[in-house]
C-alpha cells in the first residue's frame, strides 16, 4: 500500500531529469497523506499540484491506490488509463509493530539508499479533475518484509519515455502490469523514520482505500 510519502525534493534535478517545461514549485507540506496536495508530473513536461486520493461516491475515504492487477477490469480506472502521471517521492512510509507492543507502530522510511541520485518515480493515474491515485503491485525486494503491497516504481527513463509517452495504455502496460521484479524496488532501503510512533487506529494515521 502507499498511503504516505515524502516530497522533500530538489526542484532543479526534477526539472532536468523529467525535462519539465516550467520551474517547479514544490508543495509547502512535505509529508503527503490522503487529501494533501502533491507535485505530480504529466505528459509533455507539464507538472501540476493535485490532491492525493480520488473522491468516490461509495465512501467518505478517498481512493488512494489502484491495484495494477485489475486496472483494466475496474470501470473507475478505464477512462484514466490515458491520463497517466508520475509522482516523485524522496521515500514512502509504512508502519509495523514497534518493540514493546501495546499497539504501537513504528514509521519506516522506504526509499533510495543515502547518496543515491534522484527520487522514487511512482506510477499514478489522474482523475481528470484535481486528484491522483498511486498504482500498487505485489511487494518484492526489501519492502516485502514490511508490507505485501508497494507502489509501482519506475526508472527515470521508464517514467519519461514510457509511462508519460503519448502511446496508448496497451503499449506501456507492461511497465506496471509486469510481475518481474523492479530493479528500483530491489534497490530500496528500509530504515526507521526518526522516532515516530503511533497507536493503531490513531487519527493522525493516513486513511484511504486500495481498490
Tab-separated table of C-alpha atoms in Angstrom:
chain	number	residue	atom	x	y	z
A	1	UNK	CA	0.000	0.000	0.000
A	2	UNK	CA	1.078	3.598	-0.363
A	3	UNK	CA	-0.755	5.970	1.976
A	4	UNK	CA	2.033	8.364	2.915
A	5	UNK	CA	5.124	9.642	1.101
A	6	UNK	CA	7.650	12.445	1.345
A	7	UNK	CA	8.272	15.183	-1.228
A	8	UNK	CA	11.341	16.804	0.301
A	9	UNK	CA	12.929	17.157	-3.121
A	10	UNK	CA	15.309	19.420	-5.003
A	11	UNK	CA	13.412	21.285	-7.729
A	12	UNK	CA	16.224	21.683	-10.276
A	13	UNK	CA	17.101	17.969	-10.630
A	14	UNK	CA	13.412	17.204	-11.044
A	15	UNK	CA	13.149	19.694	-13.864
A	16	UNK	CA	16.273	18.368	-15.580
A	17	UNK	CA	15.508	14.643	-15.325
A	18	UNK	CA	11.893	14.984	-16.414
A	19	UNK	CA	12.584	17.847	-18.833
A	20	UNK	CA	9.867	19.960	-17.306
A	21	UNK	CA	8.617	22.941	-19.250
A	22	UNK	CA	8.334	25.333	-16.292
A	23	UNK	CA	10.116	25.937	-12.989
A	24	UNK	CA	8.924	23.588	-10.256
A	25	UNK	CA	7.068	24.851	-7.187
A	26	UNK	CA	7.079	22.155	-4.514
A	27	UNK	CA	4.117	21.784	-2.123
A	28	UNK	CA	4.523	23.515	1.253
A	29	UNK	CA	3.698	20.280	3.089
A	30	UNK	CA	6.442	17.711	2.525
A	31	UNK	CA	4.906	14.618	4.173
A	32	UNK	CA	1.964	13.810	1.908
A	33	UNK	CA	-1.112	11.963	3.194
A	34	UNK	CA	-4.572	11.393	1.666
A	35	UNK	CA	-6.269	14.645	0.526
A	36	UNK	CA	-2.974	16.605	0.741
A	37	UNK	CA	-1.731	18.488	-2.324
A	38	UNK	CA	1.325	16.981	-4.023
A	39	UNK	CA	3.531	17.658	-7.031
A	40	UNK	CA	2.588	15.421	-9.963
A	41	UNK	CA	4.249	15.225	-13.397
A	42	UNK	CA	2.269	14.630	-16.579
A	43	UNK	CA	2.956	14.241	-20.279
A	44	UNK	CA	4.785	16.875	-22.265
A	45	UNK	CA	6.947	18.078	-19.393
A	46	UNK	CA	3.990	19.548	-17.534
A	47	UNK	CA	3.640	19.457	-13.759
A	48	UNK	CA	0.740	20.374	-11.524
A	49	UNK	CA	-0.435	20.195	-7.925
A	50	UNK	CA	-3.083	17.515	-7.345
A	51	UNK	CA	-4.749	16.029	-4.285
A	52	UNK	CA	-3.724	12.571	-3.117
A	53	UNK	CA	-6.804	10.366	-3.470
A	54	UNK	CA	-9.855	10.407	-5.730
A	55	UNK	CA	-13.219	11.341	-4.245
A	56	UNK	CA	-15.667	8.443	-4.697
A	57	UNK	CA	-19.400	8.242	-4.099
A	58	UNK	CA	-19.361	4.947	-2.176
A	59	UNK	CA	-17.054	6.005	0.679
A	60	UNK	CA	-16.044	9.104	2.643
A	61	UNK	CA	-12.433	7.941	2.360
A	62	UNK	CA	-10.590	8.830	-0.852
A	63	UNK	CA	-9.373	6.197	-3.279
A	64	UNK	CA	-5.599	6.445	-2.903
A	65	UNK	CA	-4.315	3.250	-4.569
A	66	UNK	CA	-5.227	1.131	-7.584
A	67	UNK	CA	-4.053	-2.473	-7.981
A	68	UNK	CA	-2.015	-2.985	-11.138
A	69	UNK	CA	-3.526	-6.473	-11.490
A	70	UNK	CA	-7.054	-5.133	-12.102
A	71	UNK	CA	-6.620	-1.694	-13.677
A	72	UNK	CA	-8.171	-2.769	-16.969
A	73	UNK	CA	-11.068	-4.565	-15.297
A	74	UNK	CA	-12.227	-1.826	-12.902
A	75	UNK	CA	-14.595	0.645	-14.553
A	76	UNK	CA	-13.346	3.525	-12.409
A	77	UNK	CA	-9.852	3.216	-13.897
A	78	UNK	CA	-10.601	2.522	-17.567
A	79	UNK	CA	-11.038	6.151	-18.549
A	80	UNK	CA	-7.946	7.176	-16.603
A	81	UNK	CA	-5.512	4.785	-18.277
A	82	UNK	CA	-4.713	7.505	-20.834
A	83	UNK	CA	-4.239	10.087	-18.061
A	84	UNK	CA	-1.003	8.699	-16.712
A	85	UNK	CA	1.144	10.717	-14.324
A	86	UNK	CA	4.268	10.295	-12.217
A	87	UNK	CA	4.567	11.177	-8.537
A	88	UNK	CA	8.162	11.895	-7.424
A	89	UNK	CA	8.961	10.968	-3.830
A	90	UNK	CA	12.051	11.070	-1.663
A	91	UNK	CA	10.631	7.947	0.033
A	92	UNK	CA	7.340	6.431	1.099
A	93	UNK	CA	6.266	5.427	4.592
A	94	UNK	CA	4.992	2.145	6.007
A	95	UNK	CA	4.282	1.142	9.590
A	96	UNK	CA	4.981	-2.000	11.569
A	97	UNK	CA	4.599	-3.058	15.164
A	98	UNK	CA	7.097	-1.321	17.409
A	99	UNK	CA	9.111	-3.103	20.058
A	100	UNK	CA	7.183	-3.290	23.288
A	101	UNK	CA	3.829	-3.912	21.613
A	102	UNK	CA	0.761	-2.228	23.142
A	103	UNK	CA	-0.487	-1.498	19.612
A	104	UNK	CA	2.323	0.971	18.986
A	105	UNK	CA	3.611	1.219	15.430
A	106	UNK	CA	6.973	2.450	14.136
A	107	UNK	CA	7.203	4.540	10.970
A	108	UNK	CA	9.611	3.159	8.370
A	109	UNK	CA	11.277	5.003	5.509
A	110	UNK	CA	11.352	3.033	2.241
A	111	UNK	CA	13.417	4.709	-0.426
A	112	UNK	CA	16.769	5.031	-2.170
A	113	UNK	CA	19.927	4.480	-0.109
A	114	UNK	CA	21.764	7.513	1.194
A	115	UNK	CA	23.679	9.258	-1.579
A	116	UNK	CA	21.646	7.712	-4.406
A	117	UNK	CA	20.717	10.003	-7.275
A	118	UNK	CA	17.147	11.009	-7.923
A	119	UNK	CA	13.862	10.323	-6.155
A	120	UNK	CA	11.455	7.420	-6.498
A	121	UNK	CA	9.187	7.734	-9.557
A	122	UNK	CA	5.778	6.304	-8.625
A	123	UNK	CA	3.309	5.420	-11.385
A	124	UNK	CA	-0.098	7.021	-10.878
A	125	UNK	CA	-3.363	7.953	-12.599
A	126	UNK	CA	-5.097	11.342	-12.748
A	127	UNK	CA	-8.875	11.534	-12.335
A	128	UNK	CA	-9.150	14.344	-14.894
A	129	UNK	CA	-10.064	16.894	-12.228
A	130	UNK	CA	-7.837	17.609	-9.233
A	131	UNK	CA	-6.731	14.266	-7.792
A	132	UNK	CA	-4.488	11.261	-8.394
A	133	UNK	CA	-4.121	7.718	-7.105
A	134	UNK	CA	-0.918	5.680	-6.900
A	135	UNK	CA	-0.711	2.304	-8.630
A	136	UNK	CA	0.422	-0.549	-6.397
A	137	UNK	CA	1.792	-4.018	-7.015
A	138	UNK	CA	2.811	-7.064	-5.009
A	139	UNK	CA	5.754	-6.078	-2.845
A	140	UNK	CA	9.183	-7.516	-3.579
A	141	UNK	CA	12.704	-6.744	-2.527
A	142	UNK	CA	13.305	-5.238	0.927
A	143	UNK	CA	9.825	-3.650	1.036
A	144	UNK	CA	8.193	-7.091	1.077
A	145	UNK	CA	9.459	-7.576	4.620
A	146	UNK	CA	7.229	-4.713	5.765
A	147	UNK	CA	4.008	-4.903	3.700
A	148	UNK	CA	2.564	-7.135	0.981
A	149	UNK	CA	1.849	-4.165	-1.350
A	150	UNK	CA	4.054	-1.345	-2.614
A	151	UNK	CA	3.850	1.443	-5.221
A	152	UNK	CA	4.914	0.651	-8.788
A	153	UNK	CA	8.391	2.218	-9.027
A	154	UNK	CA	9.833	3.178	-12.408
A	155	UNK	CA	13.260	4.302	-13.554
A	156	UNK	CA	13.571	7.853	-14.845
A	157	UNK	CA	13.741	6.598	-18.438
A	158	UNK	CA	10.689	4.357	-17.998
A	159	UNK	CA	8.749	7.223	-16.470
A	160	UNK	CA	9.662	9.857	-19.043
A	161	UNK	CA	9.901	7.749	-22.205
A	162	UNK	CA	7.238	5.148	-21.450
A	163	UNK	CA	4.624	5.900	-18.825
A	164	UNK	CA	4.331	9.584	-19.783
A	165	UNK	CA	4.504	8.980	-23.523
A	166	UNK	CA	1.622	9.587	-25.928
A	167	UNK	CA	1.358	5.842	-26.584
A	168	UNK	CA	-1.935	4.131	-25.671
A	169	UNK	CA	-2.030	2.287	-22.378
A	170	UNK	CA	-1.845	-1.066	-24.143
A	171	UNK	CA	1.629	-0.130	-25.427
A	172	UNK	CA	3.028	0.742	-21.988
A	173	UNK	CA	1.008	-1.589	-19.762
A	174	UNK	CA	3.969	-3.874	-19.118
A	175	UNK	CA	5.618	-1.077	-17.141
A	176	UNK	CA	3.050	-1.557	-14.382
A	177	UNK	CA	1.460	-4.956	-15.098
A	178	UNK	CA	4.654	-6.991	-15.354
A	179	UNK	CA	5.247	-9.312	-12.422
A	180	UNK	CA	9.002	-9.220	-12.983
A	181	UNK	CA	10.868	-7.694	-10.022
A	182	UNK	CA	11.542	-3.999	-10.473
A	183	UNK	CA	15.235	-3.036	-10.325
A	184	UNK	CA	14.218	0.123	-8.478
A	185	UNK	CA	12.261	-1.840	-5.868
A	186	UNK	CA	15.163	-4.229	-5.438
A	187	UNK	CA	17.421	-1.324	-4.539
A	188	UNK	CA	15.329	0.421	-1.885
A	189	UNK	CA	16.418	0.560	1.731
A	190	UNK	CA	14.087	0.174	4.734
A	191	UNK	CA	15.035	2.170	7.818
A	192	UNK	CA	13.313	3.656	10.902
A	193	UNK	CA	11.926	7.121	10.312
A	194	UNK	CA	13.171	9.144	13.247
A	195	UNK	CA	11.450	8.207	16.467
A	196	UNK	CA	7.930	8.427	15.091
A	197	UNK	CA	5.400	6.034	16.520
A	198	UNK	CA	1.633	5.949	16.601
A	199	UNK	CA	-1.124	3.820	18.057
A	200	UNK	CA	-3.014	1.562	15.663
A	201	UNK	CA	-6.139	3.442	14.603
A	202	UNK	CA	-4.634	6.821	15.543
A	203	UNK	CA	-6.492	9.640	13.807
A	204	UNK	CA	-3.173	11.042	12.680
A	205	UNK	CA	-2.515	7.940	10.602
A	206	UNK	CA	-3.215	8.112	6.870
A	207	UNK	CA	-6.659	6.889	5.791
A	208	UNK	CA	-7.607	5.795	2.297
A	209	UNK	CA	-8.754	2.950	0.091
A	210	UNK	CA	-6.968	0.413	-2.080
A	211	UNK	CA	-9.207	-0.670	-4.957
